[in-house]
mmCIF file with all atom_site columns, C-alpha atoms and ligand atoms in Angstrom:
data_model
loop_
_atom_site.group_PDB
_atom_site.id
_atom_site.type_symbol
_atom_site.label_atom_id
_atom_site.label_alt_id
_atom_site.label_comp_id
_atom_site.label_asym_id
_atom_site.label_entity_id
_atom_site.label_seq_id
_atom_site.pdbx_PDB_ins_code
_atom_site.Cartn_x
_atom_site.Cartn_y
_atom_site.Cartn_z
_atom_site.occupancy
_atom_site.B_iso_or_equiv
_atom_site.pdbx_formal_charge
_atom_site.auth_seq_id
_atom_site.auth_comp_id
_atom_site.auth_asym_id
_atom_site.auth_atom_id
_atom_site.pdbx_PDB_model_num
ATOM   1   C  CA  . UNK A 1 1   ? 134.536 27.452 -32.463 1.00 0.00 ? 19  UNK A CA  1
ATOM   2   C  CA  . UNK A 1 2   ? 138.073 26.383 -33.502 1.00 0.00 ? 20  UNK A CA  1
ATOM   3   C  CA  . UNK A 1 3   ? 138.691 25.631 -37.136 1.00 0.00 ? 21  UNK A CA  1
ATOM   4   C  CA  . UNK A 1 4   ? 140.315 22.149 -37.357 1.00 0.00 ? 22  UNK A CA  1
ATOM   5   C  CA  . UNK A 1 5   ? 141.539 19.783 -39.911 1.00 0.00 ? 23  UNK A CA  1
ATOM   6   C  CA  . UNK A 1 6   ? 140.771 16.105 -39.993 1.00 0.00 ? 24  UNK A CA  1
ATOM   7   C  CA  . UNK A 1 7   ? 141.516 13.033 -42.169 1.00 0.00 ? 25  UNK A CA  1
ATOM   8   C  CA  . UNK A 1 8   ? 138.893 11.227 -44.044 1.00 0.00 ? 26  UNK A CA  1
ATOM   9   C  CA  . UNK A 1 9   ? 139.005 7.889  -45.925 1.00 0.00 ? 27  UNK A CA  1
ATOM   10  C  CA  . UNK A 1 10  ? 136.142 6.573  -48.108 1.00 0.00 ? 28  UNK A CA  1
ATOM   11  C  CA  . UNK A 1 11  ? 136.888 2.904  -47.807 1.00 0.00 ? 29  UNK A CA  1
ATOM   12  C  CA  . UNK A 1 12  ? 136.880 0.356  -50.553 1.00 0.00 ? 30  UNK A CA  1
ATOM   13  C  CA  . UNK A 1 13  ? 133.378 -0.751 -49.793 1.00 0.00 ? 31  UNK A CA  1
ATOM   14  C  CA  . UNK A 1 14  ? 131.856 2.698  -50.466 1.00 0.00 ? 32  UNK A CA  1
ATOM   15  C  CA  . UNK A 1 15  ? 134.102 3.290  -53.552 1.00 0.00 ? 33  UNK A CA  1
ATOM   16  C  CA  . UNK A 1 16  ? 132.878 0.057  -54.934 1.00 0.00 ? 34  UNK A CA  1
ATOM   17  C  CA  . UNK A 1 17  ? 129.297 1.114  -54.382 1.00 0.00 ? 35  UNK A CA  1
ATOM   18  C  CA  . UNK A 1 18  ? 129.927 4.368  -56.330 1.00 0.00 ? 36  UNK A CA  1
ATOM   19  C  CA  . UNK A 1 19  ? 128.817 6.707  -53.497 1.00 0.00 ? 37  UNK A CA  1
ATOM   20  C  CA  . UNK A 1 20  ? 131.897 8.946  -53.324 1.00 0.00 ? 38  UNK A CA  1
ATOM   21  C  CA  . UNK A 1 21  ? 129.972 11.843 -54.656 1.00 0.00 ? 39  UNK A CA  1
ATOM   22  C  CA  . UNK A 1 22  ? 127.017 11.282 -52.190 1.00 0.00 ? 40  UNK A CA  1
ATOM   23  C  CA  . UNK A 1 23  ? 129.500 11.082 -49.287 1.00 0.00 ? 41  UNK A CA  1
ATOM   24  C  CA  . UNK A 1 24  ? 131.287 14.318 -50.368 1.00 0.00 ? 42  UNK A CA  1
ATOM   25  C  CA  . UNK A 1 25  ? 127.823 16.032 -50.497 1.00 0.00 ? 43  UNK A CA  1
ATOM   26  C  CA  . UNK A 1 26  ? 127.335 15.076 -46.928 1.00 0.00 ? 44  UNK A CA  1
ATOM   27  C  CA  . UNK A 1 27  ? 130.659 16.627 -46.070 1.00 0.00 ? 45  UNK A CA  1
ATOM   28  C  CA  . UNK A 1 28  ? 129.733 19.804 -47.872 1.00 0.00 ? 46  UNK A CA  1
ATOM   29  C  CA  . UNK A 1 29  ? 126.313 19.979 -46.292 1.00 0.00 ? 47  UNK A CA  1
ATOM   30  C  CA  . UNK A 1 30  ? 127.945 19.844 -42.951 1.00 0.00 ? 48  UNK A CA  1
ATOM   31  C  CA  . UNK A 1 31  ? 130.144 22.725 -43.555 1.00 0.00 ? 49  UNK A CA  1
ATOM   32  C  CA  . UNK A 1 32  ? 133.345 20.665 -44.066 1.00 0.00 ? 50  UNK A CA  1
ATOM   33  C  CA  . UNK A 1 33  ? 135.617 21.912 -46.882 1.00 0.00 ? 51  UNK A CA  1
ATOM   34  C  CA  . UNK A 1 34  ? 137.635 19.317 -48.811 1.00 0.00 ? 52  UNK A CA  1
ATOM   35  C  CA  . UNK A 1 35  ? 141.081 20.982 -49.047 1.00 0.00 ? 53  UNK A CA  1
ATOM   36  C  CA  . UNK A 1 36  ? 142.900 18.075 -50.174 1.00 0.00 ? 54  UNK A CA  1
ATOM   37  C  CA  . UNK A 1 37  ? 142.020 14.709 -51.905 1.00 0.00 ? 55  UNK A CA  1
ATOM   38  C  CA  . UNK A 1 38  ? 143.643 11.537 -53.568 1.00 0.00 ? 56  UNK A CA  1
ATOM   39  C  CA  . UNK A 1 39  ? 142.597 8.236  -54.685 1.00 0.00 ? 57  UNK A CA  1
ATOM   40  C  CA  . UNK A 1 40  ? 144.934 5.349  -54.051 1.00 0.00 ? 58  UNK A CA  1
ATOM   41  C  CA  . UNK A 1 41  ? 145.163 1.629  -53.590 1.00 0.00 ? 59  UNK A CA  1
ATOM   42  C  CA  . UNK A 1 42  ? 146.779 0.865  -50.275 1.00 0.00 ? 60  UNK A CA  1
ATOM   43  C  CA  . UNK A 1 43  ? 149.537 -1.629 -49.918 1.00 0.00 ? 61  UNK A CA  1
ATOM   44  C  CA  . UNK A 1 44  ? 149.401 -4.101 -47.130 1.00 0.00 ? 62  UNK A CA  1
ATOM   45  C  CA  . UNK A 1 45  ? 152.277 -2.172 -45.616 1.00 0.00 ? 63  UNK A CA  1
ATOM   46  C  CA  . UNK A 1 46  ? 150.494 1.132  -45.753 1.00 0.00 ? 64  UNK A CA  1
ATOM   47  C  CA  . UNK A 1 47  ? 147.126 -0.221 -44.374 1.00 0.00 ? 65  UNK A CA  1
ATOM   48  C  CA  . UNK A 1 48  ? 149.126 -2.064 -41.612 1.00 0.00 ? 66  UNK A CA  1
ATOM   49  C  CA  . UNK A 1 49  ? 150.959 1.064  -40.587 1.00 0.00 ? 67  UNK A CA  1
ATOM   50  C  CA  . UNK A 1 50  ? 147.859 3.300  -40.814 1.00 0.00 ? 68  UNK A CA  1
ATOM   51  C  CA  . UNK A 1 51  ? 146.019 1.093  -38.412 1.00 0.00 ? 69  UNK A CA  1
ATOM   52  C  CA  . UNK A 1 52  ? 148.975 0.148  -36.265 1.00 0.00 ? 70  UNK A CA  1
ATOM   53  C  CA  . UNK A 1 53  ? 147.178 1.198  -33.152 1.00 0.00 ? 71  UNK A CA  1
ATOM   54  C  CA  . UNK A 1 54  ? 144.896 -1.878 -33.709 1.00 0.00 ? 72  UNK A CA  1
ATOM   55  C  CA  . UNK A 1 55  ? 147.666 -4.252 -34.197 1.00 0.00 ? 73  UNK A CA  1
ATOM   56  C  CA  . UNK A 1 56  ? 146.824 -6.449 -31.104 1.00 0.00 ? 74  UNK A CA  1
ATOM   57  C  CA  . UNK A 1 57  ? 143.098 -6.381 -31.725 1.00 0.00 ? 75  UNK A CA  1
ATOM   58  C  CA  . UNK A 1 58  ? 141.432 -9.580 -33.082 1.00 0.00 ? 76  UNK A CA  1
ATOM   59  C  CA  . UNK A 1 59  ? 140.061 -7.770 -36.260 1.00 0.00 ? 77  UNK A CA  1
ATOM   60  C  CA  . UNK A 1 60  ? 143.416 -6.328 -37.314 1.00 0.00 ? 78  UNK A CA  1
ATOM   61  C  CA  . UNK A 1 61  ? 144.250 -8.822 -40.081 1.00 0.00 ? 79  UNK A CA  1
ATOM   62  C  CA  . UNK A 1 62  ? 140.738 -8.701 -41.597 1.00 0.00 ? 80  UNK A CA  1
ATOM   63  C  CA  . UNK A 1 63  ? 140.892 -4.780 -41.346 1.00 0.00 ? 81  UNK A CA  1
ATOM   64  C  CA  . UNK A 1 64  ? 144.192 -4.655 -43.406 1.00 0.00 ? 82  UNK A CA  1
ATOM   65  C  CA  . UNK A 1 65  ? 142.673 -7.173 -45.959 1.00 0.00 ? 83  UNK A CA  1
ATOM   66  C  CA  . UNK A 1 66  ? 139.499 -5.053 -46.261 1.00 0.00 ? 84  UNK A CA  1
ATOM   67  C  CA  . UNK A 1 67  ? 141.461 -1.771 -46.630 1.00 0.00 ? 85  UNK A CA  1
ATOM   68  C  CA  . UNK A 1 68  ? 143.592 -3.193 -49.395 1.00 0.00 ? 86  UNK A CA  1
ATOM   69  C  CA  . UNK A 1 69  ? 140.513 -4.878 -51.285 1.00 0.00 ? 87  UNK A CA  1
ATOM   70  C  CA  . UNK A 1 70  ? 140.130 -1.926 -53.502 1.00 0.00 ? 88  UNK A CA  1
ATOM   71  C  CA  . UNK A 1 71  ? 140.873 1.798  -54.005 1.00 0.00 ? 89  UNK A CA  1
ATOM   72  C  CA  . UNK A 1 72  ? 140.219 4.332  -51.301 1.00 0.00 ? 90  UNK A CA  1
ATOM   73  C  CA  . UNK A 1 73  ? 139.493 7.978  -51.535 1.00 0.00 ? 91  UNK A CA  1
ATOM   74  C  CA  . UNK A 1 74  ? 141.429 10.015 -49.011 1.00 0.00 ? 92  UNK A CA  1
ATOM   75  C  CA  . UNK A 1 75  ? 140.840 13.617 -48.097 1.00 0.00 ? 93  UNK A CA  1
ATOM   76  C  CA  . UNK A 1 76  ? 141.408 16.456 -45.623 1.00 0.00 ? 94  UNK A CA  1
ATOM   77  C  CA  . UNK A 1 77  ? 138.423 18.250 -44.344 1.00 0.00 ? 95  UNK A CA  1
ATOM   78  C  CA  . UNK A 1 78  ? 138.485 21.649 -42.812 1.00 0.00 ? 96  UNK A CA  1
ATOM   79  C  CA  . UNK A 1 79  ? 135.943 23.446 -40.708 1.00 0.00 ? 97  UNK A CA  1
ATOM   80  C  CA  . UNK A 1 80  ? 134.680 24.491 -37.316 1.00 0.00 ? 98  UNK A CA  1
ATOM   81  C  CA  . UNK A 1 81  ? 135.128 21.474 -34.853 1.00 0.00 ? 99  UNK A CA  1
ATOM   82  C  CA  . UNK A 1 82  ? 135.968 19.288 -38.108 1.00 0.00 ? 100 UNK A CA  1
ATOM   83  C  CA  . UNK A 1 83  ? 137.088 16.229 -36.236 1.00 0.00 ? 101 UNK A CA  1
ATOM   84  C  CA  . UNK A 1 84  ? 133.768 15.852 -34.132 1.00 0.00 ? 102 UNK A CA  1
ATOM   85  C  CA  . UNK A 1 85  ? 131.587 17.107 -36.946 1.00 0.00 ? 103 UNK A CA  1
ATOM   86  C  CA  . UNK A 1 86  ? 132.992 14.532 -39.328 1.00 0.00 ? 104 UNK A CA  1
ATOM   87  C  CA  . UNK A 1 87  ? 132.418 11.825 -36.858 1.00 0.00 ? 105 UNK A CA  1
ATOM   88  C  CA  . UNK A 1 88  ? 128.982 12.938 -36.347 1.00 0.00 ? 106 UNK A CA  1
ATOM   89  C  CA  . UNK A 1 89  ? 128.306 12.828 -40.069 1.00 0.00 ? 107 UNK A CA  1
ATOM   90  C  CA  . UNK A 1 90  ? 129.907 9.433  -40.315 1.00 0.00 ? 108 UNK A CA  1
ATOM   91  C  CA  . UNK A 1 91  ? 127.792 7.875  -37.428 1.00 0.00 ? 109 UNK A CA  1
ATOM   92  C  CA  . UNK A 1 92  ? 128.822 4.964  -35.180 1.00 0.00 ? 110 UNK A CA  1
ATOM   93  C  CA  . UNK A 1 93  ? 131.446 2.484  -35.974 1.00 0.00 ? 111 UNK A CA  1
ATOM   94  C  CA  . UNK A 1 94  ? 128.814 -0.263 -36.189 1.00 0.00 ? 112 UNK A CA  1
ATOM   95  C  CA  . UNK A 1 95  ? 126.193 0.793  -38.848 1.00 0.00 ? 113 UNK A CA  1
ATOM   96  C  CA  . UNK A 1 96  ? 123.442 -0.943 -36.961 1.00 0.00 ? 114 UNK A CA  1
ATOM   97  C  CA  . UNK A 1 97  ? 124.125 1.532  -34.107 1.00 0.00 ? 115 UNK A CA  1
ATOM   98  C  CA  . UNK A 1 98  ? 124.652 4.586  -36.420 1.00 0.00 ? 116 UNK A CA  1
ATOM   99  C  CA  . UNK A 1 99  ? 122.085 7.349  -36.188 1.00 0.00 ? 117 UNK A CA  1
ATOM   100 C  CA  . UNK A 1 100 ? 119.594 7.696  -39.078 1.00 0.00 ? 118 UNK A CA  1
ATOM   101 C  CA  . UNK A 1 101 ? 120.792 9.878  -42.017 1.00 0.00 ? 119 UNK A CA  1
ATOM   102 C  CA  . UNK A 1 102 ? 124.608 9.228  -41.109 1.00 0.00 ? 120 UNK A CA  1
ATOM   103 C  CA  . UNK A 1 103 ? 126.857 8.005  -43.728 1.00 0.00 ? 121 UNK A CA  1
ATOM   104 C  CA  . UNK A 1 104 ? 127.419 4.599  -42.125 1.00 0.00 ? 122 UNK A CA  1
ATOM   105 C  CA  . UNK A 1 105 ? 123.701 4.148  -41.448 1.00 0.00 ? 123 UNK A CA  1
ATOM   106 C  CA  . UNK A 1 106 ? 122.960 4.876  -45.246 1.00 0.00 ? 124 UNK A CA  1
ATOM   107 C  CA  . UNK A 1 107 ? 125.906 3.305  -47.063 1.00 0.00 ? 125 UNK A CA  1
ATOM   108 C  CA  . UNK A 1 108 ? 127.414 0.477  -44.671 1.00 0.00 ? 126 UNK A CA  1
ATOM   109 C  CA  . UNK A 1 109 ? 126.129 -2.752 -43.721 1.00 0.00 ? 127 UNK A CA  1
ATOM   110 C  CA  . UNK A 1 110 ? 128.673 -4.312 -41.188 1.00 0.00 ? 128 UNK A CA  1
ATOM   111 C  CA  . UNK A 1 111 ? 131.131 -3.084 -38.521 1.00 0.00 ? 129 UNK A CA  1
ATOM   112 C  CA  . UNK A 1 112 ? 134.090 -4.483 -40.639 1.00 0.00 ? 130 UNK A CA  1
ATOM   113 C  CA  . UNK A 1 113 ? 133.088 -2.767 -43.796 1.00 0.00 ? 131 UNK A CA  1
ATOM   114 C  CA  . UNK A 1 114 ? 131.727 0.628  -42.710 1.00 0.00 ? 132 UNK A CA  1
ATOM   115 C  CA  . UNK A 1 115 ? 132.292 3.086  -45.590 1.00 0.00 ? 133 UNK A CA  1
ATOM   116 C  CA  . UNK A 1 116 ? 134.397 5.702  -43.850 1.00 0.00 ? 134 UNK A CA  1
ATOM   117 C  CA  . UNK A 1 117 ? 137.255 6.581  -41.648 1.00 0.00 ? 135 UNK A CA  1
ATOM   118 C  CA  . UNK A 1 118 ? 137.590 9.855  -39.687 1.00 0.00 ? 136 UNK A CA  1
ATOM   119 C  CA  . UNK A 1 119 ? 140.523 10.872 -37.368 1.00 0.00 ? 137 UNK A CA  1
ATOM   120 C  CA  . UNK A 1 120 ? 139.484 10.681 -33.642 1.00 0.00 ? 138 UNK A CA  1
ATOM   121 C  CA  . UNK A 1 121 ? 141.657 13.529 -31.951 1.00 0.00 ? 139 UNK A CA  1
ATOM   122 C  CA  . UNK A 1 122 ? 143.607 16.553 -32.822 1.00 0.00 ? 140 UNK A CA  1
ATOM   123 C  CA  . UNK A 1 123 ? 147.032 14.396 -32.594 1.00 0.00 ? 141 UNK A CA  1
ATOM   124 C  CA  . UNK A 1 124 ? 145.812 11.505 -34.629 1.00 0.00 ? 142 UNK A CA  1
ATOM   125 C  CA  . UNK A 1 125 ? 144.383 13.973 -37.222 1.00 0.00 ? 143 UNK A CA  1
ATOM   126 C  CA  . UNK A 1 126 ? 147.776 15.689 -37.618 1.00 0.00 ? 144 UNK A CA  1
ATOM   127 C  CA  . UNK A 1 127 ? 149.629 12.360 -37.913 1.00 0.00 ? 145 UNK A CA  1
ATOM   128 C  CA  . UNK A 1 128 ? 147.104 10.801 -40.331 1.00 0.00 ? 146 UNK A CA  1
ATOM   129 C  CA  . UNK A 1 129 ? 147.041 13.980 -42.689 1.00 0.00 ? 147 UNK A CA  1
ATOM   130 C  CA  . UNK A 1 130 ? 150.848 13.874 -42.723 1.00 0.00 ? 148 UNK A CA  1
ATOM   131 C  CA  . UNK A 1 131 ? 150.656 9.947  -43.492 1.00 0.00 ? 149 UNK A CA  1
ATOM   132 C  CA  . UNK A 1 132 ? 148.895 11.005 -46.886 1.00 0.00 ? 150 UNK A CA  1
ATOM   133 C  CA  . UNK A 1 133 ? 149.704 14.407 -47.738 1.00 0.00 ? 151 UNK A CA  1
ATOM   134 C  CA  . UNK A 1 134 ? 152.580 16.825 -47.988 1.00 0.00 ? 152 UNK A CA  1
ATOM   135 C  CA  . UNK A 1 135 ? 152.011 20.426 -47.095 1.00 0.00 ? 153 UNK A CA  1
ATOM   136 C  CA  . UNK A 1 136 ? 152.061 21.724 -50.743 1.00 0.00 ? 154 UNK A CA  1
ATOM   137 C  CA  . UNK A 1 137 ? 149.250 19.193 -51.480 1.00 0.00 ? 155 UNK A CA  1
ATOM   138 C  CA  . UNK A 1 138 ? 146.760 20.750 -49.038 1.00 0.00 ? 156 UNK A CA  1
ATOM   139 C  CA  . UNK A 1 139 ? 144.859 23.847 -50.559 1.00 0.00 ? 157 UNK A CA  1
ATOM   140 C  CA  . UNK A 1 140 ? 142.864 25.818 -48.075 1.00 0.00 ? 158 UNK A CA  1
ATOM   141 C  CA  . UNK A 1 141 ? 140.254 28.194 -49.170 1.00 0.00 ? 159 UNK A CA  1
ATOM   142 C  CA  . UNK A 1 142 ? 141.215 31.749 -50.171 1.00 0.00 ? 160 UNK A CA  1
ATOM   143 C  CA  . UNK A 1 143 ? 137.654 32.844 -50.966 1.00 0.00 ? 161 UNK A CA  1
HETATM 144 P  P1  . RTP B 2 .   ? 137.719 4.452  -38.117 1.00 0.00 ? 224 RTP B P1  1
HETATM 145 O  O1  . RTP B 2 .   ? 139.095 4.371  -37.251 1.00 0.00 ? 224 RTP B O1  1
HETATM 146 O  O2  . RTP B 2 .   ? 137.854 3.627  -39.333 1.00 0.00 ? 224 RTP B O2  1
HETATM 147 O  O3  . RTP B 2 .   ? 137.289 5.832  -38.534 1.00 0.00 ? 224 RTP B O3  1
HETATM 148 O  O4  . RTP B 2 .   ? 136.552 3.782  -37.329 1.00 0.00 ? 224 RTP B O4  1
HETATM 149 P  P2  . RTP B 2 .   ? 136.197 4.084  -35.866 1.00 0.00 ? 224 RTP B P2  1
HETATM 150 O  O5  . RTP B 2 .   ? 137.079 5.029  -35.270 1.00 0.00 ? 224 RTP B O5  1
HETATM 151 O  O6  . RTP B 2 .   ? 134.905 4.288  -35.772 1.00 0.00 ? 224 RTP B O6  1
HETATM 152 O  O7  . RTP B 2 .   ? 136.477 2.480  -35.217 1.00 0.00 ? 224 RTP B O7  1
HETATM 153 P  P3  . RTP B 2 .   ? 137.899 2.018  -34.635 1.00 0.00 ? 224 RTP B P3  1
HETATM 154 O  O8  . RTP B 2 .   ? 137.581 1.403  -33.170 1.00 0.00 ? 224 RTP B O8  1
HETATM 155 O  O9  . RTP B 2 .   ? 139.047 2.861  -34.775 1.00 0.00 ? 224 RTP B O9  1
HETATM 156 O  O10 . RTP B 2 .   ? 138.222 0.694  -35.529 1.00 0.00 ? 224 RTP B O10 1
HETATM 157 C  C1  . RTP B 2 .   ? 138.788 0.861  -36.763 1.00 0.00 ? 224 RTP B C1  1
HETATM 158 C  C2  . RTP B 2 .   ? 138.059 0.049  -37.802 1.00 0.00 ? 224 RTP B C2  1
HETATM 159 O  O11 . RTP B 2 .   ? 138.307 -1.321 -37.538 1.00 0.00 ? 224 RTP B O11 1
HETATM 160 C  C3  . RTP B 2 .   ? 137.094 -1.933 -37.933 1.00 0.00 ? 224 RTP B C3  1
HETATM 161 N  N1  . RTP B 2 .   ? 136.557 -2.647 -36.666 1.00 0.00 ? 224 RTP B N1  1
HETATM 162 N  N2  . RTP B 2 .   ? 135.919 -3.967 -36.920 1.00 0.00 ? 224 RTP B N2  1
HETATM 163 N  N3  . RTP B 2 .   ? 135.043 -6.434 -36.094 1.00 0.00 ? 224 RTP B N3  1
HETATM 164 C  C4  . RTP B 2 .   ? 135.040 -5.561 -35.143 1.00 0.00 ? 224 RTP B C4  1
HETATM 165 O  O12 . RTP B 2 .   ? 134.628 -5.459 -34.151 1.00 0.00 ? 224 RTP B O12 1
HETATM 166 C  C5  . RTP B 2 .   ? 135.615 -4.252 -35.624 1.00 0.00 ? 224 RTP B C5  1
HETATM 167 N  N4  . RTP B 2 .   ? 135.819 -3.165 -34.860 1.00 0.00 ? 224 RTP B N4  1
HETATM 168 C  C6  . RTP B 2 .   ? 136.336 -2.146 -35.589 1.00 0.00 ? 224 RTP B C6  1
HETATM 169 C  C7  . RTP B 2 .   ? 136.089 -1.158 -38.564 1.00 0.00 ? 224 RTP B C7  1
HETATM 170 O  O13 . RTP B 2 .   ? 136.406 -0.932 -39.921 1.00 0.00 ? 224 RTP B O13 1
HETATM 171 C  C8  . RTP B 2 .   ? 136.542 0.287  -37.976 1.00 0.00 ? 224 RTP B C8  1
HETATM 172 O  O14 . RTP B 2 .   ? 136.151 1.410  -38.550 1.00 0.00 ? 224 RTP B O14 1
HETATM 173 MG MG1 . MG  B 3 .   ? 139.293 4.812  -35.262 1.00 0.00 ? 225 MG  B MG1 1
#
């Protein structure tokens, strides 16, 4: 199995619900190491750029509004198959379709406000990690 890194965001709805710790616990139980973390309140420009791939989608403006509605917690997760594993722990984009026990099934109510983001491929993971963190802010385990 390949050790990978992926970018995770705990979105404003989940931060507002005070479940950062519970979500971190899901990552840890899945064997994903948190190797960088930062809380910030995204600007419209930052959120718009981060989700630029969705610029033409009908939900783009709402998505930018939502992602800037409160602070987010951003982290780099590292582990075997971290990209797929994180998306498994997150559950389907629409919480109504998310498997029981996943973060979105347990902490999200709608497809628009769905608690977490996770990179979807190695190239996007690299770009999204670089969007938020410098190399010297990433602290892989040494023991
Ligand atoms: P994410 O990028 O946030 O990890 O979510 P995802 O891959 O599961 O879903 P994606 O298709 O990339 O969509 C990005 C985010 O846009 C919002 N969305 N709203 N109203 C809608 O139909 C709709 N579809 C997507 C969600 O917040 C989704 O996570
Ligand atoms: Mg996505």
